[in-house]
Coordinates of N, CA and C in Angstrom, one line a residue:
Chain A
X13 N 11.8 -30.9 -5.8 CA 10.6 -30.8 -6.6 C 10.7 -29.7 -7.6
X14 N 10.3 -29.9 -8.8 CA 10.5 -28.9 -9.9 C 9.1 -28.6 -10.5
X15 N 8.8 -27.4 -10.8 CA 7.6 -27.0 -11.5 C 8.0 -26.5 -12.9
X16 N 7.4 -27.0 -13.9 CA 7.7 -26.7 -15.3 C 6.6 -25.9 -15.9
X17 N 6.8 -24.7 -16.4 CA 5.8 -24.0 -17.2 C 6.4 -23.7 -18.6
X18 N 5.5 -23.6 -19.6 CA 6.0 -23.2 -20.9 C 6.3 -21.7 -20.8
X19 N 7.4 -21.3 -21.5 CA 7.8 -19.9 -21.4 C 6.8 -18.9 -21.9
X20 N 6.0 -19.3 -22.9 CA 5.1 -18.4 -23.5 C 3.9 -19.1 -24.1
X21 N 2.8 -18.4 -24.1 CA 1.6 -18.8 -24.8 C 1.0 -17.6 -25.4
X22 N 0.2 -17.8 -26.5 CA -0.4 -16.7 -27.2 C -1.9 -17.1 -27.5
X23 N -2.8 -16.1 -27.4 CA -4.2 -16.4 -27.6 C -4.8 -15.2 -28.2
X24 N -5.8 -15.4 -29.0 CA -6.6 -14.3 -29.6 C -7.7 -13.8 -28.6
X25 N -8.0 -12.5 -28.6 CA -9.1 -12.0 -27.7 C -10.3 -12.8 -27.9
X26 N -11.0 -13.1 -26.8 CA -12.2 -13.8 -26.8 C -12.1 -15.3 -26.8
X27 N -10.8 -15.8 -27.0 CA -10.6 -17.2 -26.9 C -10.2 -17.7 -25.5
X28 N -9.9 -18.9 -25.4 CA -9.5 -19.5 -24.1 C -8.0 -19.8 -24.0
X29 N -7.4 -19.3 -22.9 CA -6.0 -19.6 -22.7 C -5.8 -20.6 -21.6
X30 N -4.9 -21.5 -21.9 CA -4.6 -22.6 -20.9 C -3.1 -22.6 -20.6
X31 N -2.8 -22.3 -19.4 CA -1.3 -22.3 -19.0 C -1.1 -23.4 -18.0
X32 N -0.1 -24.2 -18.4 CA 0.1 -25.5 -17.6 C 1.3 -25.3 -16.6
X33 N 1.3 -26.1 -15.6 CA 2.4 -26.2 -14.6 C 2.6 -27.7 -14.3
X34 N 3.7 -28.2 -14.7 CA 4.0 -29.6 -14.6 C 4.8 -29.9 -13.4
X35 N 4.5 -31.0 -12.7 CA 5.2 -31.5 -11.6 C 4.9 -32.9 -11.3
X36 N 5.8 -33.6 -10.7 CA 5.7 -35.1 -10.5 C 4.5 -35.3 -9.5
X37 N 3.4 -35.9 -10.1 CA 2.3 -36.3 -9.3 C 1.7 -35.1 -8.6
X38 N 1.7 -33.9 -9.2 CA 1.3 -32.7 -8.6 C -0.2 -32.7 -8.2
X39 N -1.0 -33.4 -9.0 CA -2.4 -33.5 -8.7 C -2.8 -34.2 -7.4
X40 N -1.9 -35.1 -6.9 CA -2.2 -35.8 -5.7 C -1.4 -35.3 -4.5
X41 N -0.4 -34.5 -4.8 CA 0.5 -34.2 -3.7 C 0.6 -32.7 -3.3
X42 N 0.1 -31.9 -4.2 CA 0.3 -30.4 -4.0 C -0.9 -29.6 -4.2
X43 N -1.1 -28.6 -3.4 CA -2.1 -27.5 -3.7 C -1.4 -26.4 -4.5
X44 N -1.9 -26.1 -5.6 CA -1.3 -25.1 -6.6 C -2.0 -23.8 -6.5
X45 N -1.1 -22.7 -6.5 CA -1.6 -21.4 -6.5 C -1.1 -20.7 -7.7
X46 N -1.8 -19.7 -8.3 CA -1.4 -19.0 -9.5 C -1.4 -17.5 -9.3
X47 N -0.4 -16.9 -9.9 CA -0.3 -15.4 -9.8 C -0.2 -14.8 -11.2
X48 N -0.7 -13.6 -11.3 CA -0.6 -12.8 -12.5 C 0.3 -11.7 -12.1
X49 N 1.3 -11.4 -13.0 CA 2.2 -10.2 -12.8 C 2.3 -9.4 -14.1
X50 N 1.9 -8.2 -14.0 CA 2.1 -7.2 -15.1 C 3.3 -6.4 -14.9
X51 N 3.9 -5.9 -16.0 CA 5.2 -5.2 -15.9 C 5.2 -4.1 -14.9
X52 N 6.2 -4.1 -14.1 CA 6.4 -3.1 -13.1 C 5.5 -3.2 -11.9
X53 N 4.7 -4.3 -11.8 CA 3.8 -4.5 -10.7 C 4.1 -5.7 -9.8
X54 N 3.6 -5.7 -8.6 CA 3.7 -6.9 -7.8 C 2.8 -8.0 -8.3
X55 N 3.1 -9.3 -8.0 CA 2.2 -10.3 -8.4 C 0.9 -10.2 -7.7
X56 N -0.2 -10.8 -8.4 CA -1.5 -10.8 -7.8 C -2.0 -12.2 -7.9
X57 N -2.5 -12.7 -6.7 CA -3.1 -14.0 -6.6 C -4.4 -14.1 -7.4
X58 N -4.4 -15.1 -8.4 CA -5.7 -15.2 -9.2 C -6.4 -16.5 -8.9
X59 N -5.7 -17.5 -8.5 CA -6.3 -18.8 -8.2 C -5.5 -19.4 -7.0
X60 N -6.2 -19.9 -6.0 CA -5.5 -20.6 -4.9 C -6.1 -22.0 -4.6
X61 N -5.4 -22.8 -4.0 CA -5.8 -24.2 -3.7 C -6.4 -24.9 -4.9
X62 N -5.7 -24.8 -6.0 CA -6.0 -25.5 -7.3 C -7.0 -24.8 -8.1
X63 N -8.2 -24.4 -7.4 CA -9.3 -23.9 -8.2 C -10.2 -22.9 -7.6
X64 N -9.7 -22.3 -6.5 CA -10.5 -21.3 -5.8 C -10.1 -19.9 -6.3
X65 N -11.0 -19.0 -6.3 CA -10.7 -17.6 -6.7 C -10.8 -16.6 -5.6
X66 N -9.8 -15.8 -5.4 CA -9.9 -14.7 -4.4 C -11.1 -13.8 -4.8
X67 N -11.6 -13.1 -3.8 CA -12.6 -12.1 -4.1 C -12.0 -11.0 -5.1
X68 N -12.8 -10.6 -6.0 CA -12.3 -9.6 -7.0 C -11.7 -10.1 -8.2
X69 N -11.4 -11.4 -8.3 CA -10.9 -12.0 -9.5 C -12.1 -12.5 -10.3
X70 N -12.1 -12.1 -11.6 CA -13.2 -12.5 -12.5 C -13.4 -14.0 -12.6
X71 N -14.6 -14.4 -12.8 CA -14.9 -15.8 -13.0 C -14.2 -16.4 -14.2
X72 N -13.7 -15.6 -15.1 CA -13.0 -16.1 -16.3 C -11.8 -16.9 -15.9
X73 N -11.3 -16.6 -14.7 CA -10.1 -17.3 -14.3 C -10.5 -18.6 -13.5
X74 N -10.0 -19.7 -13.9 CA -10.3 -21.0 -13.2 C -9.0 -21.8 -13.2
X75 N -9.0 -22.8 -12.3 CA -7.9 -23.7 -12.2 C -8.3 -25.2 -12.0
X76 N -7.4 -26.1 -12.4 CA -7.6 -27.5 -12.2 C -6.2 -28.1 -11.9
X77 N -6.2 -29.3 -11.3 CA -5.0 -30.0 -10.9 C -5.2 -31.5 -10.9
X78 N -4.6 -32.2 -11.8 CA -4.7 -33.6 -11.9 C -3.5 -34.2 -12.5
X79 N -3.2 -35.5 -12.0 CA -2.1 -36.2 -12.6 C -0.8 -35.4 -12.4
X80 N -0.1 -35.2 -13.4 CA 1.2 -34.4 -13.4 C 1.1 -33.0 -13.8
X81 N -0.1 -32.5 -14.0 CA -0.3 -31.1 -14.5 C -1.4 -30.3 -13.8
X82 N -1.0 -29.1 -13.4 CA -2.0 -28.2 -13.0 C -2.2 -27.2 -14.1
X83 N -3.4 -26.7 -14.3 CA -3.8 -25.8 -15.4 C -4.5 -24.6 -14.9
X84 N -4.1 -23.4 -15.4 CA -4.8 -22.2 -15.2 C -5.5 -21.9 -16.5
X85 N -6.8 -21.7 -16.5 CA -7.6 -21.5 -17.6 C -8.2 -20.1 -17.6
X86 N -8.0 -19.3 -18.6 CA -8.6 -18.0 -18.7 C -9.6 -18.0 -19.9
X87 N -10.8 -17.8 -19.6 CA -11.8 -17.8 -20.6 C -12.1 -16.4 -21.1
X88 N -12.5 -16.3 -22.4 CA -12.9 -15.0 -23.0 C -11.8 -14.0 -22.7
X89 N -10.6 -14.4 -23.2 CA -9.4 -13.6 -22.9 C -9.6 -12.1 -23.4
X90 N -9.1 -11.2 -22.5 CA -9.1 -9.8 -22.9 C -7.7 -9.3 -23.0
X91 N -7.5 -8.1 -23.6 CA -6.2 -7.5 -23.8 C -5.5 -7.3 -22.4
X92 N -6.3 -7.0 -21.4 CA -5.8 -6.7 -20.1 C -5.3 -8.0 -19.4
X93 N -5.5 -9.2 -19.9 CA -5.0 -10.4 -19.3 C -3.5 -10.7 -19.7
X94 N -3.0 -9.9 -20.7 CA -1.6 -10.1 -21.1 C -0.7 -9.8 -19.9
X95 N 0.1 -10.8 -19.5 CA 0.9 -10.7 -18.3 C 1.7 -12.0 -18.2
X96 N 2.6 -12.0 -17.2 CA 3.3 -13.2 -16.8 C 2.5 -14.0 -15.7
X97 N 2.4 -15.3 -15.8 CA 1.7 -16.1 -14.9 C 2.6 -17.1 -14.3
X98 N 2.5 -17.2 -12.9 CA 3.4 -18.2 -12.2 C 2.5 -19.1 -11.4
X99 N 2.9 -20.4 -11.4 CA 2.3 -21.3 -10.4 C 3.3 -21.4 -9.2
X100 N 2.7 -21.8 -8.1 CA 3.4 -21.9 -6.8 C 2.9 -23.0 -6.0
X101 N 3.8 -23.7 -5.3 CA 3.5 -24.8 -4.4 C 4.4 -24.7 -3.2
X102 N 4.1 -25.5 -2.1 CA 5.0 -25.7 -1.0 C 5.6 -27.0 -1.1
X103 N 6.9 -27.1 -0.8 CA 7.6 -28.4 -0.8 C 8.3 -28.5 0.6
X104 N 7.7 -29.1 1.5 CA 8.2 -29.1 2.9 C 8.0 -27.7 3.4
X105 N 9.1 -27.1 4.0 CA 9.1 -25.7 4.4 C 9.4 -24.7 3.4
X106 N 9.7 -25.2 2.2 CA 10.1 -24.3 1.1 C 9.0 -23.9 0.2
X107 N 9.1 -22.8 -0.4 CA 8.1 -22.3 -1.4 C 8.8 -22.5 -2.8
X108 N 8.0 -23.0 -3.8 CA 8.5 -23.2 -5.1 C 7.6 -22.4 -6.1
X109 N 8.3 -21.7 -7.0 CA 7.6 -21.0 -8.1 C 8.0 -21.7 -9.4
X110 N 7.0 -21.8 -10.3 CA 7.4 -22.2 -11.7 C 8.1 -21.1 -12.4
X111 N 8.7 -21.4 -13.5 CA 9.5 -20.4 -14.2 C 8.7 -19.2 -14.8
X112 N 7.4 -19.4 -14.9 CA 6.6 -18.3 -15.4 C 6.2 -18.5 -16.9
X113 N 5.0 -18.1 -17.3 CA 4.6 -18.1 -18.6 C 4.1 -16.7 -19.1
X114 N 4.7 -16.3 -20.2 CA 4.3 -15.0 -20.7 C 3.1 -15.2 -21.6
X115 N 1.9 -14.6 -21.2 CA 0.7 -14.7 -22.1 C 0.6 -13.5 -22.9
X116 N 0.6 -13.7 -24.2 CA 0.5 -12.7 -25.2 C -0.9 -12.7 -25.8
X117 N -1.6 -11.6 -25.8 CA -2.9 -11.5 -26.4 C -2.8 -10.9 -27.8
X118 N -3.0 -11.7 -28.8 CA -2.7 -11.3 -30.2 C -3.6 -10.2 -30.7
Chain B
X30 N -7.7 -2.7 6.3 CA -7.1 -3.1 5.0 C -5.7 -3.6 5.2
X31 N -5.4 -4.7 4.5 CA -4.0 -5.2 4.6 C -3.1 -4.4 3.7
X32 N -2.0 -4.1 4.3 CA -1.0 -3.4 3.5 C 0.4 -3.8 3.9
X33 N 1.3 -4.0 2.9 CA 2.7 -4.3 3.2 C 3.6 -3.3 2.5
X34 N 4.5 -2.7 3.2 CA 5.3 -1.6 2.6 C 6.8 -2.0 2.9
X35 N 7.5 -2.3 1.8 CA 9.0 -2.6 1.9 C 9.8 -1.3 1.9
X36 N 11.0 -1.4 2.5 CA 11.9 -0.3 2.4 C 13.3 -0.9 2.7
X37 N 14.3 -0.1 2.5 CA 15.7 -0.5 2.8 C 16.6 -0.9 1.6
X38 N 16.0 -0.9 0.4 CA 16.7 -1.3 -0.8 C 17.7 -0.2 -1.2
X39 N 18.6 -0.5 -2.1 CA 19.5 0.5 -2.6 C 20.7 -0.1 -3.3
X40 N 21.7 0.7 -3.5 CA 22.9 0.3 -4.2 C 23.9 -0.1 -3.1
X41 N 24.5 -1.3 -3.2 CA 25.4 -1.8 -2.3 C 26.6 -2.5 -3.0
X42 N 27.8 -2.4 -2.4 CA 28.9 -3.0 -3.1 C 28.9 -4.5 -2.8
X43 N 29.5 -5.3 -3.7 CA 29.7 -6.7 -3.4 C 30.4 -7.0 -2.1
X44 N 29.8 -7.9 -1.3 CA 30.4 -8.2 0.0 C 29.7 -7.4 1.1
X45 N 28.9 -6.5 0.7 CA 28.3 -5.6 1.7 C 27.0 -6.2 2.3
X46 N 26.4 -5.5 3.3 CA 25.2 -5.9 4.0 C 24.1 -4.9 3.8
X47 N 22.9 -5.4 3.9 CA 21.7 -4.5 3.8 C 20.6 -5.2 4.6
X48 N 19.8 -4.4 5.2 CA 18.6 -4.9 5.9 C 17.3 -4.3 5.3
X49 N 16.5 -5.2 4.8 CA 15.2 -4.8 4.2 C 14.1 -4.9 5.3
X50 N 13.2 -4.0 5.2 CA 12.0 -4.0 6.2 C 10.7 -4.1 5.4
X51 N 9.8 -4.7 6.0 CA 8.4 -4.8 5.5 C 7.4 -4.5 6.6
X52 N 6.9 -3.3 6.6 CA 5.9 -2.9 7.6 C 4.5 -3.3 7.2
X53 N 3.9 -4.0 8.1 CA 2.6 -4.6 7.9 C 1.5 -3.8 8.6
X54 N 0.3 -3.7 8.0 CA -0.8 -3.1 8.7 C -2.1 -3.9 8.3
X55 N -3.0 -3.9 9.2 CA -4.3 -4.7 8.9 C -4.3 -6.1 9.4
X56 N -3.1 -6.6 9.9 CA -3.0 -7.9 10.5 C -1.7 -7.9 11.2
X57 N -1.4 -9.0 12.0 CA -0.2 -9.0 12.8 C 0.7 -10.0 12.1
X58 N 2.0 -9.6 12.0 CA 3.0 -10.5 11.2 C 3.2 -11.8 11.9
X59 N 2.9 -11.9 13.2 CA 3.2 -13.2 13.9 C 2.0 -14.2 13.8
X60 N 1.0 -13.8 13.0 CA -0.2 -14.6 12.8 C -0.2 -15.3 11.5
X61 N 0.7 -15.0 10.7 CA 0.7 -15.7 9.3 C 2.1 -16.0 8.9
X62 N 2.2 -16.9 8.0 CA 3.5 -17.1 7.3 C 3.9 -15.9 6.5
X63 N 5.1 -15.4 6.7 CA 5.5 -14.2 5.9 C 6.8 -14.6 5.1
X64 N 6.8 -14.1 3.9 CA 7.9 -14.6 3.0 C 8.5 -13.4 2.3
X65 N 9.8 -13.7 1.8 CA 10.5 -12.7 0.9 C 10.6 -13.5 -0.4
X66 N 10.3 -12.8 -1.5 CA 10.4 -13.3 -2.9 C 11.2 -12.2 -3.6
X67 N 12.1 -12.6 -4.5 CA 12.8 -11.7 -5.3 C 12.7 -11.9 -6.8
X68 N 13.0 -10.9 -7.5 CA 12.9 -11.0 -9.0 C 14.0 -10.2 -9.6
X69 N 14.9 -10.9 -10.2 CA 16.1 -10.3 -10.9 C 15.5 -9.6 -12.1
X70 N 16.2 -8.6 -12.6 CA 15.8 -7.9 -13.8 C 15.5 -8.9 -15.0
X71 N 14.2 -8.8 -15.5 CA 13.9 -9.6 -16.6 C 13.7 -11.1 -16.4
X72 N 13.7 -11.5 -15.1 CA 13.6 -12.9 -14.7 C 12.3 -13.2 -14.0
X73 N 12.2 -14.4 -13.6 CA 11.0 -14.9 -12.9 C 11.0 -14.7 -11.4
X74 N 10.0 -15.1 -10.7 CA 10.0 -15.0 -9.3 C 10.8 -16.1 -8.6
X75 N 11.6 -15.7 -7.6 CA 12.5 -16.6 -6.9 C 12.2 -16.5 -5.4
X76 N 11.7 -17.6 -4.8 CA 11.5 -17.6 -3.4 C 12.9 -17.4 -2.6
X77 N 12.9 -16.6 -1.5 CA 14.1 -16.4 -0.8 C 14.0 -17.0 0.6
X78 N 12.9 -16.7 1.4 CA 12.9 -17.1 2.8 C 11.4 -17.0 3.3
X79 N 11.2 -17.8 4.3 CA 9.8 -17.7 4.9 C 10.0 -17.9 6.4
X80 N 9.1 -17.2 7.2 CA 9.0 -17.4 8.6 C 7.6 -17.8 9.0
X81 N 7.4 -18.8 9.8 CA 6.1 -19.2 10.2 C 5.5 -18.4 11.3
X82 N 4.3 -18.6 11.6 CA 3.7 -17.9 12.7 C 4.4 -18.2 14.1
X83 N 4.9 -19.4 14.2 CA 5.6 -19.9 15.4 C 7.0 -19.6 15.4
X84 N 7.5 -19.0 14.3 CA 8.9 -18.5 14.2 C 9.9 -19.4 13.5
X85 N 9.4 -20.5 13.0 CA 10.3 -21.4 12.2 C 10.7 -20.7 10.9
X86 N 12.0 -20.9 10.5 CA 12.5 -20.2 9.3 C 13.0 -21.1 8.3
X87 N 12.9 -20.8 7.1 CA 13.4 -21.6 6.0 C 14.0 -20.7 4.9
X88 N 15.0 -21.2 4.2 CA 15.7 -20.4 3.2 C 16.0 -21.2 1.9
X89 N 16.0 -20.4 0.9 CA 16.5 -21.0 -0.4 C 18.0 -21.3 -0.3
X90 N 18.4 -22.3 -1.0 CA 19.8 -22.7 -0.9 C 20.7 -21.6 -1.3
X91 N 20.2 -20.7 -2.3 CA 21.1 -19.7 -2.8 C 21.4 -18.6 -1.8
X92 N 20.6 -18.5 -0.7 CA 20.9 -17.5 0.3 C 21.2 -18.0 1.7
X93 N 21.1 -19.3 1.8 CA 21.3 -19.9 3.2 C 22.7 -19.6 3.7
X94 N 22.7 -19.2 5.0 CA 24.0 -18.8 5.6 C 24.4 -17.4 5.4
X95 N 23.7 -16.7 4.4 CA 24.0 -15.3 4.2 C 22.8 -14.3 4.6
X96 N 21.6 -14.8 4.4 CA 20.4 -14.0 4.7 C 19.7 -14.5 6.0
X97 N 19.1 -13.6 6.7 CA 18.4 -14.0 7.9 C 17.0 -13.3 7.9
X98 N 16.0 -14.1 8.0 CA 14.6 -13.5 8.1 C 14.2 -13.4 9.6
X99 N 13.6 -12.3 10.0 CA 13.1 -12.1 11.3 C 11.9 -11.2 11.3
X100 N 11.4 -11.0 12.5 CA 10.2 -10.1 12.6 C 10.3 -9.4 14.0
X101 N 9.7 -8.2 14.1 CA 9.5 -7.5 15.3 C 8.1 -7.4 15.6
X102 N 7.5 -8.1 16.5 CA 6.1 -8.1 16.7 C 5.6 -6.8 17.2
X103 N 6.4 -6.1 18.0 CA 6.0 -4.8 18.5 C 5.9 -3.7 17.5
X104 N 6.7 -3.9 16.4 CA 6.7 -2.9 15.3 C 5.8 -3.5 14.1
X105 N 5.4 -4.7 14.3 CA 4.6 -5.4 13.2 C 5.3 -5.3 11.9
X106 N 6.6 -5.7 11.9 CA 7.5 -5.5 10.8 C 8.3 -6.8 10.6
X107 N 8.4 -7.1 9.3 CA 9.3 -8.3 8.9 C 10.6 -7.7 8.4
X108 N 11.7 -8.5 8.6 CA 13.0 -8.0 8.1 C 13.7 -9.1 7.3
X109 N 14.6 -8.7 6.5 CA 15.5 -9.6 5.8 C 16.9 -9.0 5.9
X110 N 17.8 -9.6 6.7 CA 19.1 -9.2 6.9 C 19.9 -9.9 5.8
X111 N 20.6 -9.1 4.9 CA 21.4 -9.7 3.8 C 22.8 -9.4 4.0
X112 N 23.7 -10.4 4.0 CA 25.1 -10.2 4.2 C 25.8 -10.9 3.0
X113 N 27.1 -10.5 2.9 CA 28.0 -11.1 1.8 C 27.3 -11.0 0.5
X114 N 26.7 -9.9 0.2 CA 25.9 -9.7 -1.1 C 26.8 -9.9 -2.3
X115 N 26.1 -10.5 -3.3 CA 26.7 -10.8 -4.6 C 26.0 -10.1 -5.7
X116 N 26.6 -10.0 -6.8 CA 25.9 -9.4 -8.0 C 24.6 -10.1 -8.3
X117 N 24.6 -11.4 -8.2 CA 23.4 -12.2 -8.5 C 22.3 -12.0 -7.5
X118 N 22.5 -11.3 -6.4 CA 21.4 -10.9 -5.5 C 20.7 -9.7 -5.9
X119 N 21.1 -9.1 -7.0 CA 20.5 -7.9 -7.5 C 19.0 -8.3 -8.0
X120 N 18.1 -7.6 -7.4 CA 16.7 -7.9 -7.7 C 15.7 -7.0 -7.0
X121 N 14.5 -7.0 -7.4 CA 13.4 -6.4 -6.6 C 13.0 -7.4 -5.6
X122 N 13.0 -7.0 -4.3 CA 12.6 -7.9 -3.2 C 11.2 -7.5 -2.8
X123 N 10.3 -8.6 -2.8 CA 8.9 -8.4 -2.3 C 8.7 -9.2 -1.0
X124 N 8.0 -8.6 -0.1 CA 7.5 -9.4 1.0 C 6.0 -9.7 0.7
X125 N 5.6 -10.8 1.3 CA 4.2 -11.3 1.1 C 3.7 -12.0 2.3
X126 N 2.4 -12.0 2.5 CA 1.8 -12.8 3.6 C 1.0 -13.9 3.0
X127 N 1.0 -15.0 3.8 CA 0.3 -16.3 3.3 C -1.0 -16.5 4.0
X128 N -1.9 -16.9 3.3 CA -3.2 -17.4 3.8 C -3.4 -18.8 3.3
X129 N -3.4 -19.7 4.1 CA -3.5 -21.1 3.8 C -2.7 -21.6 2.6
X130 N -1.4 -21.1 2.6 CA -0.5 -21.6 1.6 C -0.3 -20.7 0.4
X131 N -1.3 -19.8 0.1 CA -1.1 -18.9 -1.0 C -0.7 -17.5 -0.5
X132 N -0.1 -16.7 -1.3 CA 0.3 -15.4 -0.9 C -0.7 -14.3 -1.5
X133 N -1.6 -13.9 -0.7 CA -2.7 -13.1 -1.1 C -2.3 -11.6 -1.1
X134 N -1.3 -11.3 -0.3 CA -1.0 -9.8 -0.1 C 0.5 -9.7 -0.4
X135 N 0.9 -8.7 -1.2 CA 2.3 -8.4 -1.5 C 2.5 -7.0 -1.3
X136 N 3.8 -6.6 -1.0 CA 4.2 -5.3 -1.0 C 4.5 -4.8 -2.4
X137 N 5.0 -3.6 -2.6 CA 5.3 -3.0 -3.9 C 6.7 -3.4 -4.3
X138 N 7.5 -3.9 -3.4 CA 8.8 -4.3 -3.8 C 9.9 -3.2 -3.5
X139 N 11.1 -3.6 -3.2 CA 12.2 -2.7 -3.1 C 13.4 -3.2 -3.8
X140 N 14.1 -2.3 -4.6 CA 15.2 -2.7 -5.5 C 16.5 -2.8 -4.7
X141 N 17.2 -3.9 -4.8 CA 18.5 -4.0 -4.3 C 19.4 -4.2 -5.5
X142 N 20.4 -3.4 -5.6 CA 21.4 -3.4 -6.7 C 22.8 -3.6 -6.0
X143 N 23.4 -4.8 -6.4 CA 24.8 -5.1 -5.9 C 25.7 -4.8 -7.0
X144 N 26.5 -3.8 -6.8 CA 27.5 -3.4 -7.9 C 28.6 -2.5 -7.3
X145 N 29.7 -2.7 -7.9 CA 30.8 -1.8 -7.5 C 30.9 -0.5 -8.4

């Protein structure tokens, strides 16, 4: 199973960023989790089980999963959202990460 | 408060061995799936290995046969024994704990450099 993410996305402050994670029938077969990683820091879980948010994560972060694509949506983007974002699923006993998307806030 | 603290990284020659530790607090390591994830310099996250609460273990193909994940419940610590190290194993190694499939808690990482 392979997860495909675009290497980069860019968005202006205040706009909406959408980061995709493609996989074969991912919407019907996988629960998708999303992580944010800033330089020199450990990853932080921002969305789990497709669309749930851990405590402390702003409501601006949301997720969806349908068909062959899962999407992390960041509304009202702020400069502090600039980071790498990774999707993650389980495939049997193995853990899979997408290649990561670098979000640039213009 | 949940905390994970890795240790054991360093500079090691190709072909050498190293054991990483991940000391947990705030929960017991045998109650959750625990995983090791690595990140080579400038690269993305790469899953390495996972151990379930019941002790089942799984490995990425790139480390199978060379790395061994284990835990010591009395010390509440997760380990990664790494053997036959290669230059391509150079990375920051993170341990993380799973809650219903996602990894909510991560350590700060420990750097392993394989070089002569």
